[in-house]
Structures are given as structure tokens and as C-alpha cells.
Short mmCIF file of C-alpha atoms in Angstrom, two decimals:
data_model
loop_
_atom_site.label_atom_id
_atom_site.label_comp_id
_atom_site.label_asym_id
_atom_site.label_seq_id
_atom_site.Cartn_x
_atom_site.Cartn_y
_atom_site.Cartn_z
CA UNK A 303 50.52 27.67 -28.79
CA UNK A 304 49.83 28.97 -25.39
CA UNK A 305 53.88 29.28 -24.84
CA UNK A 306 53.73 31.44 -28.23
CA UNK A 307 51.37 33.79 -26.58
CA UNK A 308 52.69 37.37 -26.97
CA UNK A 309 50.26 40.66 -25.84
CA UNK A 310 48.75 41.45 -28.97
CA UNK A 311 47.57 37.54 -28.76
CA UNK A 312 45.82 38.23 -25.55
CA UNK A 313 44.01 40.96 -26.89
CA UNK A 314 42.39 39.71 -29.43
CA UNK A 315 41.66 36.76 -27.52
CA UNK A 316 39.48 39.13 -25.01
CA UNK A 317 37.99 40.62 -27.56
CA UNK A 318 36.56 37.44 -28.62
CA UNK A 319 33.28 35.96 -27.34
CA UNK A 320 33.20 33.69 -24.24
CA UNK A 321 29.59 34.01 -23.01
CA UNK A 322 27.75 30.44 -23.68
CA UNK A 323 25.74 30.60 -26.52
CA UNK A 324 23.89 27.38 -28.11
CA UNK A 325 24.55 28.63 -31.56
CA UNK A 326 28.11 29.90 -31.39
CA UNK A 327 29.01 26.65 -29.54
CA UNK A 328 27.42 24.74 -32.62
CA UNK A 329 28.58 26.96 -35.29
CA UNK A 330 32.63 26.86 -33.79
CA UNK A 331 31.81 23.11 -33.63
CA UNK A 332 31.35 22.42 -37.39
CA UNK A 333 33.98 25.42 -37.97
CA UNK A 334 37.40 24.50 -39.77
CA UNK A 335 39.62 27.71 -38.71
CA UNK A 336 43.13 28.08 -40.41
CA UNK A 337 44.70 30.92 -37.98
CA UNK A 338 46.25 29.12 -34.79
CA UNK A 339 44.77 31.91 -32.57
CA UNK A 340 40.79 30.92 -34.16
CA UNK A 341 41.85 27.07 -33.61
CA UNK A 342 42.94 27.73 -29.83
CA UNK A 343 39.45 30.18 -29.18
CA UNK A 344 37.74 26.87 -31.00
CA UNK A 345 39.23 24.68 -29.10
CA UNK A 346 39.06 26.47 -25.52
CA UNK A 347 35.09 27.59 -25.69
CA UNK A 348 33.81 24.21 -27.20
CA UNK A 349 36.20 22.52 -24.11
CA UNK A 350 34.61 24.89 -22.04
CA UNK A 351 30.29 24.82 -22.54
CA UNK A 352 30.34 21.40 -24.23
CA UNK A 353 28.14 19.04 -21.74
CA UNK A 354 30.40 17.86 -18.95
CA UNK A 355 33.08 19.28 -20.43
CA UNK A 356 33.65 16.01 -22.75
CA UNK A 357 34.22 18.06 -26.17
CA UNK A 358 31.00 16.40 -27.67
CA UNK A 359 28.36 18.29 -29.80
CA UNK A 360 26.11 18.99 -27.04
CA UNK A 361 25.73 22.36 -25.69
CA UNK A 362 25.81 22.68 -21.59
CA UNK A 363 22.78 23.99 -20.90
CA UNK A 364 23.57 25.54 -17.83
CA UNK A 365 26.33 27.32 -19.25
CA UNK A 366 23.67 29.51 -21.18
CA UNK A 367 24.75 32.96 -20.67
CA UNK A 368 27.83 32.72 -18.31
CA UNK A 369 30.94 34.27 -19.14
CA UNK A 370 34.33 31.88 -19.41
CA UNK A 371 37.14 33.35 -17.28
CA UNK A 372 39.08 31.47 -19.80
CA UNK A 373 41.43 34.56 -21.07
CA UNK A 374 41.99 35.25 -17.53
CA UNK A 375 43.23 32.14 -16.73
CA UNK A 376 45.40 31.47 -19.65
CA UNK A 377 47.15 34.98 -18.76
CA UNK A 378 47.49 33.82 -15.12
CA UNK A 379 49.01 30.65 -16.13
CA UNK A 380 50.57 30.22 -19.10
CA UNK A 381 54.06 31.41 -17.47
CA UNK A 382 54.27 28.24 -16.04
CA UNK A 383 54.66 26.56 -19.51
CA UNK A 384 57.98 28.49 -20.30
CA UNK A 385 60.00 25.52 -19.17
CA UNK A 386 57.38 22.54 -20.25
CA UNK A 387 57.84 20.10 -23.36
CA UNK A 388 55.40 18.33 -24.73
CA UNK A 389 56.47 14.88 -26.47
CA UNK A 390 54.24 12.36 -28.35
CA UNK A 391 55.61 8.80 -28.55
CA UNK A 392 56.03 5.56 -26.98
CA UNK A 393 56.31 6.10 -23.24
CA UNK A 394 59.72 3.71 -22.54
CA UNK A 395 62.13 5.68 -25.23
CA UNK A 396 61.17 9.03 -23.19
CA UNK A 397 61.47 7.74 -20.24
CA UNK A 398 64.92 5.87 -20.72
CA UNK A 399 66.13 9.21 -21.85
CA UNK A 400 65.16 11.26 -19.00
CA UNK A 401 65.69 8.52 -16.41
CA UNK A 402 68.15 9.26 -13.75
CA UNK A 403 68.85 9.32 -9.79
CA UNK A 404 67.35 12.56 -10.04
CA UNK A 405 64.69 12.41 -11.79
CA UNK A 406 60.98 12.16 -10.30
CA UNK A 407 58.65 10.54 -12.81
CA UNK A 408 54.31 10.76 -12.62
CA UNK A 409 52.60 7.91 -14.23
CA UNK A 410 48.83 7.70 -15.27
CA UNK A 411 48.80 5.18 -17.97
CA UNK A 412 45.21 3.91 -19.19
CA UNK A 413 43.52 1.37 -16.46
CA UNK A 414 43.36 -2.04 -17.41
CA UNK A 415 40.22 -3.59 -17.36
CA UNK A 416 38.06 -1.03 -17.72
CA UNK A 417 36.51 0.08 -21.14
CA UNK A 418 36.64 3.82 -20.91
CA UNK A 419 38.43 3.87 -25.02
CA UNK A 420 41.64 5.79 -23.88
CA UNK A 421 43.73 2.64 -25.34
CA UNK A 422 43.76 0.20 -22.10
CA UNK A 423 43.02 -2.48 -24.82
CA UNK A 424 46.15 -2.33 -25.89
CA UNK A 425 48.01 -1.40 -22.57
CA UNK A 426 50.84 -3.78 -22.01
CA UNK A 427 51.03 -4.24 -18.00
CA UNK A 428 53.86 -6.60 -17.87
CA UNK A 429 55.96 -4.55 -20.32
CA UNK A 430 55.45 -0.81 -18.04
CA UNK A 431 56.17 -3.36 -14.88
CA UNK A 432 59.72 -4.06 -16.22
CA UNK A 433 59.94 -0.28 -16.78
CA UNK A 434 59.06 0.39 -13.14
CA UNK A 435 61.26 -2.14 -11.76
CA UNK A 436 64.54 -1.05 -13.92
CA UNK A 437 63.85 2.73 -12.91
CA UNK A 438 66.81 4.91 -11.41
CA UNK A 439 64.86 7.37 -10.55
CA UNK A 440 61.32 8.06 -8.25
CA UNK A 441 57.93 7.12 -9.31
CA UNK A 442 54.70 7.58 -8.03
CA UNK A 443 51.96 5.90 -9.96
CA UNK A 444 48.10 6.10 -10.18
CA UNK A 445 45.92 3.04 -11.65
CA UNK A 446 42.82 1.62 -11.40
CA UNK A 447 42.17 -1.19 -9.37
CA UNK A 448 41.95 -4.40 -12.06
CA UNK A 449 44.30 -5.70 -14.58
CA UNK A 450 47.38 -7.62 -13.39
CA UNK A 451 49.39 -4.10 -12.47
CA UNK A 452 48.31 -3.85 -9.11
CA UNK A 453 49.19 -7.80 -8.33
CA UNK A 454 52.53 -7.53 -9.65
CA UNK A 455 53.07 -4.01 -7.66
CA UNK A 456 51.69 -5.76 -4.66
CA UNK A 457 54.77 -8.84 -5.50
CA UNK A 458 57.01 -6.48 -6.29
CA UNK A 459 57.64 -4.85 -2.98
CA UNK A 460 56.33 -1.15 -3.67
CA UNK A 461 54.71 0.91 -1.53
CA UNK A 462 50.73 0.50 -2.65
CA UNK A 463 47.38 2.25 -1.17
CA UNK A 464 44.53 1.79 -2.05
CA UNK A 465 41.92 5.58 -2.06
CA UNK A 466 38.88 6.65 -3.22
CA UNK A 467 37.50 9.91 -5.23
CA UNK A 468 34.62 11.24 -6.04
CA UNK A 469 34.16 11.24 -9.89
CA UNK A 470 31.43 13.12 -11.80
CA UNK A 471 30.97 14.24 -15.12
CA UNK A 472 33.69 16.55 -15.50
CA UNK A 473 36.06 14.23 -14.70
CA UNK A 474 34.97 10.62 -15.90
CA UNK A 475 32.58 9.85 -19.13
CA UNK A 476 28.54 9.10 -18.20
CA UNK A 477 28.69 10.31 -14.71
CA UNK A 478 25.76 13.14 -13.64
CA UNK A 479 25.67 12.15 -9.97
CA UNK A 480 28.66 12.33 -7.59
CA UNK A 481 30.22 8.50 -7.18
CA UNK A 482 33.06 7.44 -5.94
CA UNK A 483 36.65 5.39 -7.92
CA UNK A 484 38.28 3.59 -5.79
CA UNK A 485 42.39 3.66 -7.62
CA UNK A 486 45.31 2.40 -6.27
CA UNK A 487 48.46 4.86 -5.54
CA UNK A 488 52.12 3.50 -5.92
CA UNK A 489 55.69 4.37 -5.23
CA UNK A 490 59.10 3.44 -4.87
CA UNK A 491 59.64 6.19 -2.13
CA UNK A 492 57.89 5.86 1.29
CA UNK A 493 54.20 8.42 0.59
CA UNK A 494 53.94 11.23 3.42
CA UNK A 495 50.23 10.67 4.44
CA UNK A 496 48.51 14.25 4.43
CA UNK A 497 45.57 15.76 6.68
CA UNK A 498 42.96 16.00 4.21
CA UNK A 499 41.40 12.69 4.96
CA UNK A 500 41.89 9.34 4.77
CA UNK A 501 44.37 7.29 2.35
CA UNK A 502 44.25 3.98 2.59
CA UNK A 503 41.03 2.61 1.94
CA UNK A 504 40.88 -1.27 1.74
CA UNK A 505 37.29 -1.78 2.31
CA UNK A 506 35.60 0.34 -0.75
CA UNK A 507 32.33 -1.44 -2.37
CA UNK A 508 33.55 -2.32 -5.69
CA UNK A 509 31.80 -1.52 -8.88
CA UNK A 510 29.80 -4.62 -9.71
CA UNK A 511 28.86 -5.05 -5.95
CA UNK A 512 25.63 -5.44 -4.11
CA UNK A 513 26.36 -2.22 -2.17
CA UNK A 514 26.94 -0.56 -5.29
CA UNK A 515 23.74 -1.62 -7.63
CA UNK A 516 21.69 1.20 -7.15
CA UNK A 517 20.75 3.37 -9.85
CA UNK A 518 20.18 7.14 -9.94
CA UNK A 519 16.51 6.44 -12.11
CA UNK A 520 15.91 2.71 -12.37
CA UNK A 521 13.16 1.04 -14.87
CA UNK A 522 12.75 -2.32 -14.61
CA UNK A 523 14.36 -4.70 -17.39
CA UNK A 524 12.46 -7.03 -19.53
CA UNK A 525 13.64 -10.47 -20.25
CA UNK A 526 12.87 -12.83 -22.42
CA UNK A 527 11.33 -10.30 -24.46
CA UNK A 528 13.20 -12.62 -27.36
CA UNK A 529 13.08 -16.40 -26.63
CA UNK A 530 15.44 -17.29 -29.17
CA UNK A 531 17.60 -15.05 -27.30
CA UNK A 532 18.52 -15.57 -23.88
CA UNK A 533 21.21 -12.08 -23.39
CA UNK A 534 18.16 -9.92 -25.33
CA UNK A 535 17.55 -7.07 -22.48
CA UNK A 536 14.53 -4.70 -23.01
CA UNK A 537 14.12 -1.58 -20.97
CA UNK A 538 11.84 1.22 -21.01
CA UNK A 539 14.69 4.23 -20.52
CA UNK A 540 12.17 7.36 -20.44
CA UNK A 541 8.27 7.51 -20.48
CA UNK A 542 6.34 10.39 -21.64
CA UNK A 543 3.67 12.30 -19.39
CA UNK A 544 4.64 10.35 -16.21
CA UNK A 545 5.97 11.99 -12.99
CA UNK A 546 9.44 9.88 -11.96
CA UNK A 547 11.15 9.50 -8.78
CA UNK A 548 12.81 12.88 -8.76
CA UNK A 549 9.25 14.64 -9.66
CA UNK A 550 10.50 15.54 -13.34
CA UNK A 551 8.31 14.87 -16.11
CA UNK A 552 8.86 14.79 -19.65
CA UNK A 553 6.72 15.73 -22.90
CA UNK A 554 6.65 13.25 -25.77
CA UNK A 555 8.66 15.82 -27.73
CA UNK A 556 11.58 15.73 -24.55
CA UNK A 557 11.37 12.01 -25.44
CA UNK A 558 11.83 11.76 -28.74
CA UNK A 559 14.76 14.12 -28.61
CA UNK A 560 16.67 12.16 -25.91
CA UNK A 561 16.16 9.09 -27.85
CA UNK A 562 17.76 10.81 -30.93
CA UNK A 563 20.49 12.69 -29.37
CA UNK A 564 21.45 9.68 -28.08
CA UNK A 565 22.15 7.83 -31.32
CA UNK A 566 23.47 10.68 -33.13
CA UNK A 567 26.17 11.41 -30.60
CA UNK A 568 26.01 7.60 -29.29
CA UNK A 569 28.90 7.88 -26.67
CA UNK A 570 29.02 4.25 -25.15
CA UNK A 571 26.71 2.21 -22.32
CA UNK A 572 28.31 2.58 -18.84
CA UNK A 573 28.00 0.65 -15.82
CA UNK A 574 26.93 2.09 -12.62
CA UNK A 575 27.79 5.53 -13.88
CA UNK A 576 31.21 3.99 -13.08
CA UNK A 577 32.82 2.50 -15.92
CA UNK A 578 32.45 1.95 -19.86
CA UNK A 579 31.28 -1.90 -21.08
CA UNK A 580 30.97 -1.06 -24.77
CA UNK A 581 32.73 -4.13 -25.23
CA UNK A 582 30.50 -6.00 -23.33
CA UNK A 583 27.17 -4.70 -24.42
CA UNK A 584 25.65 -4.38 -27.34
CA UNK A 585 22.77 -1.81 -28.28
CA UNK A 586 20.81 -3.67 -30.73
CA UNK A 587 17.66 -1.16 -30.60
CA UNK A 588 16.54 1.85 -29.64
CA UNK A 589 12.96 2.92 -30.84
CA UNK A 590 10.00 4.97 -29.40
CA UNK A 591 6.80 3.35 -29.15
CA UNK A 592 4.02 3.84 -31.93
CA UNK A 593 1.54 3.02 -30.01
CA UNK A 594 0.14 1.53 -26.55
CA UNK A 595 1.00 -1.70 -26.27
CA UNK A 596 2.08 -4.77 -23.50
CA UNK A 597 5.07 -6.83 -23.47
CA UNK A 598 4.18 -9.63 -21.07
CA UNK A 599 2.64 -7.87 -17.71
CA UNK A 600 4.48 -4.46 -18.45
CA UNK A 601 2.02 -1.45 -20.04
CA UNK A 602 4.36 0.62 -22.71
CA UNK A 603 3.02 3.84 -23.40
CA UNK A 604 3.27 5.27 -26.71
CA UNK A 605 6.12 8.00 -27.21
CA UNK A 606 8.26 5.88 -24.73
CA UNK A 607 11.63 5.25 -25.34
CA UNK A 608 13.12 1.84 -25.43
CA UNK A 609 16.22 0.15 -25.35
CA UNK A 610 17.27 -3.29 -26.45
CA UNK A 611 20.75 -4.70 -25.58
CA UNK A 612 22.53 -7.48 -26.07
CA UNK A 613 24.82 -8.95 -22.88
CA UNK A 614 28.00 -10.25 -24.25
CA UNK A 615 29.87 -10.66 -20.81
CA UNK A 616 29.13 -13.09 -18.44
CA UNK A 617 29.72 -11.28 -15.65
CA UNK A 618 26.95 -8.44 -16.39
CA UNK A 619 24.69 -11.26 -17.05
CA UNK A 620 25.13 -12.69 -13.92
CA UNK A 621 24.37 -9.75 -12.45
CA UNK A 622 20.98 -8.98 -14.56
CA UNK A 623 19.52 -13.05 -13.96
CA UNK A 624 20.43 -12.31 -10.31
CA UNK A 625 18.72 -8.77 -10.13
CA UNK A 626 22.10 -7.15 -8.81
CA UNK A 627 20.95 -5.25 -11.65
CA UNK A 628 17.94 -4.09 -12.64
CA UNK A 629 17.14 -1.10 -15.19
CA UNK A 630 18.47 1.28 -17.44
CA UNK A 631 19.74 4.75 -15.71
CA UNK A 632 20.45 7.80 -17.55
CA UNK A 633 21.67 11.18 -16.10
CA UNK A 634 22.36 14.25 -17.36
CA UNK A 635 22.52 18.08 -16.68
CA UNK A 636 19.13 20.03 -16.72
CA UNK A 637 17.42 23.47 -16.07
CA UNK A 638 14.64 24.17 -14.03
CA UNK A 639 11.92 27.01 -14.71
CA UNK A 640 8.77 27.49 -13.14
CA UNK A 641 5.97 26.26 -14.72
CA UNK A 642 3.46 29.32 -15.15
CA UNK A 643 0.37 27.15 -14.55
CA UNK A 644 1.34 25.68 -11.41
CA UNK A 645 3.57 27.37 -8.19
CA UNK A 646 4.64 23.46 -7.22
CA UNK A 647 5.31 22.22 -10.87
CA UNK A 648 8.87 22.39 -12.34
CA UNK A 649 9.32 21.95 -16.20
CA UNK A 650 12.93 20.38 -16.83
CA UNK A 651 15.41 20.35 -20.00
CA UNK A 652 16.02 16.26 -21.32
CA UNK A 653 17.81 14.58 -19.31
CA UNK A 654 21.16 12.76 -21.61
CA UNK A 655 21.65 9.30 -21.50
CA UNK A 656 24.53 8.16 -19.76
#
């Protein structure tokens, strides 16, 4: 579409609306358009203000207001698609076709071993190895860090660092707060190494590790909340009326909200802000409290939002008998206004569940 672009296109693209607006987001988000040029403006704003920019149903509320540059940009860059073909298909029949001494290939196939629902399930490691291996051409690879890839990289004689990036929510699912992937880089060429800063990093904390199991707003599980049981996990996730760690504080109303939203656009549990492990969790409930009441030597407050899970994988559970992990941790995107009662007092937007 963007290739198909001719004046008259851009025009009536800037004439369209692309200040954030709650509504309009919400109303283009239910929309069905027929035209290709109202499917592309659908497309592009809802990409644009949706929260974290992961095409959900939730507005970004910090986007309130601000103009997308959007039309701008495509005019400033859609030249560069004049020569560009787009192909959907299996991977190995493109590739064979294209494949010559000449030819310079990128590779970012889904990450084995991590749960983030791009297809890595049903990734076939071994198969893209042999594809790598019979190659005529250059390759330079990114993958994560698990699965058997990296091993049989590592055997096979290719050029292999290891680096880190900082990941937030713009560029992986469930992240608010800056963190850091560690991926591995391959080639069959020798890599230049660049100034920006380091490369190869071999001694990353990985996800999982004690250096790592720290959360950005940590409540303290409850176990054995279910004796019949044993993987039941109870957390409170957000209390009403109580100052937390950051100095935020949320109304019963905030609460209740947050606890809904996150059902009704239920996303998946991550780990660590890190990775997904819907596979290895289960959400079994998620309810506000009716009333004040005590589970054991923990005081629930009614209005608060809790969380029961399920642990499927042994590893997490490990992890949660040990204490390498300890609480439910949400994040999320939030604006602050002053509160007219009080100079020091902020009020704050719900936070999302990660």
C-alpha cells in the first residue's frame, strides 16, 4: 500500500486526524473500513497511541493530545520501498531461490525457548541449522540465548557473540521499566566490532537468576493458601488506599479497573518483565476482595486485587519455594497531575498489569 502511494494519497492522509484521542483510538479500533487508504490511517494511528505500541485496545495515555508525525514520515520514507518485496511463506523455498555467492541474507526467526506466542513452539532449530550450513551466500543471524540453535552454532564453527539490549515496552511484550536481553549474534563472515560499546558479553545475569529476581513493585506471595494444592500461588497484585514503594496510591475504583482491564484484554503472565511463561503458568483467579479479611498472618483489605496462579513448570517453582521469587509485579504507563489538596501529593492513572 505504502509503494501505491501517489500525491493525492498523501493529501488526504494529512488531512486526516493524528492527534491522540481516547475515543477516536477506540472508535477506529472496533471500525471495519473498506477503502485501503481508511485501513492504512486505521492501521497506522491505532499502531501508533495503542499502549506500548502493542496494537491492543488500550489507549496510551500519554499520547493524549500529541500529534503523530506519521504522514511525515511515510512521505520521507516510503521511497525506499520502490525496490522491496514482500513474500509470505515457508522461509527455506525463499531462501533457496534467492541464495547465491552474492547474496547477503538477515535472519530473526522466533527464539526458542521462550514463550513470547510469535510461533517458537513450532520453530524447527535443527531444520534452519541445515539451512545455515548449506548456504552459498552470507548470513548474519540474531537469536535468543536458549533452544539448541546456539549449541549447534557454537559446534558448527560460526562466528558467535554473545550482547545485550535494553528492551522496554515498545520493543518486547510486558516490559514498563528499562531491562536488559541478553541475544546471541551469528555469522559466517568475520563481524567488524564497532565503537558504540561493547559486543561480546559472556558474563550477563540470566533471566531466572539471583541477580536478576528483583521486581519493579513486589507483594509478597501466599502459599499454601490451597493445601490440596501444592503449585496454588496467591498474591495480592494492587491494594486500595495504601501508599507503595514509588509513593503512588490508588482509589478502589483505580483497582477495580486494573483488575478488569486485565481480564478483558488478558495478554499473558511474564517473567521478570523479561519473557512470556503462559505455558507455564496458569491464572486460575483473579477477584477483588468483598470484604476485610486474613489469609493466614497476611491482612487483605477489601477492594484489593488478587491473583491466584497455578505453577506448571518446575523450574518457576523452584524458584517461588526458594524465594528467588517472591511477588506479583505489574508495570505500566501513567500520568501524573497535581493533586489540588496537597502541593506534595501526586494522583496517578492505573498502572497495567504486565
Amino acid at each position: 500500500m505504502l509503494k501505491k502511494l501517489g500525491q493525492a494519497d498523501m493529501d488526504a492522509l494529512r488531512r486526516m486526524d493524528w492527534v491522540g484521542d481516547k475515543a477516536r483510538f477506540e472508535r477506529l479500533f472496533d471500525a471495519k473500513p473498506t477503502g485501503d487508504l481508511q485501513k492504512l490511517y486505521r492501521f497506522l494511528y491505532i499502531s501508533h497511541f495503542s499502549y506500548g505500541r502493542l496494537r491492543s485496545r488500550s489507549f496510551n495515555p500519554g499520547a493524549a493530545g500529541v500529534e503523530a508525525r506519521t504522514p511525515d514520515r511515510i512521505e520521507a520514507f516510503a521511497p525506499r520501498l520502490k525496490n522491496v518485496r514482500v513474500h509470505s511463506g515457508d522461509y527455506e523455498r525463499l531462501v533457496r531461490t534467492h541464495d547465491s555467492a552474492k547474496t547477503v541474507f538477515f535472519f530473526d526467526p522466533p527464539y526458542s525457548g521462550y514463550d513470547a506466542n510469535v510461533g517458537e513452539g513450532a520453530f524447527d532449530e535443527e531444520r534452519f541449522y541445515a539451512l545455515l550450513k548449506s548456504l552459498k551466500g552470507k548470513f548474519l543471524l540474531t537469536y535468543g540465548i536458549r533452544g539448541k540453535l546456539p549449541k549447534l552454532l557454537e559446534q558448527g564453527g560460526f562466528r558467535l557473540h554473545r550482547v545485550r539490549m535494553r528492551r522496554n515496552l515498545r520493543t518486547m511484550r510486558g516490559v514498563r521499566d528499562t531491562s536488559i536481553l541478553t541475544q546471541i549474534v551469528a555469522a559466517n563472515y568475520d563481524l567488524v566490532r564497532k565503537g558504540e560499546g561493547a559486543f561480546d558479553v559472556r558474563d550477563a545475569a540470566e533471566p531466572g537468576d539471583a541477580a536478576s529476581a528483583a521486581f519493579a513493585k513486589t507483594i509478597p506471595l501466599i502459599k499454601g493458601a490451597d493445601p490440596s494444592d501444592e503449585r496454588y500461588v496467591l498474591g495480592v497484585v494492587l491494594e486500595p488506599e495504601v501508599v507503595d514503594a514509588q509513593g503512588d496510591i490508588y482509589s478502589a475504583d483505580e483497582v477495580r479497573q486494573a483488575a478488569h482491564r486485565f481480564m478483558e484484554e488478558f495478554g499473558g503472565l511474564g517473567l521478570m518483565h523479561q519473557m512470556r511463561v503462559n505455558g507455564q503458568v496458569r491464572v486460575l483467579e483473579s477477584f477483588l476482595a468483598p470484604v476485610d479479611f486474613a489469609i493466614g498472618d497476611v491482612s487483605v483489605r477489601k477492594g484489593t486485587w488478587l491473583l491466584a496462579v497455578r505453577i506448571l513448570s518446575d523450574a518457576l517453582w523452584a524458584q517461588v519455594r526458594t524465594g528467588a521469587l517472591t511477588g506479583f509485579s505489574i508495570g505500566g504507563s501513567a500520568r501524573r497531575v497535581p493533586d489540588e489538596a496537597s502541593d506534595n501529593d501526586a494522583s496517578s492513572a492505573p498502572k497495567e498489569p504486565a
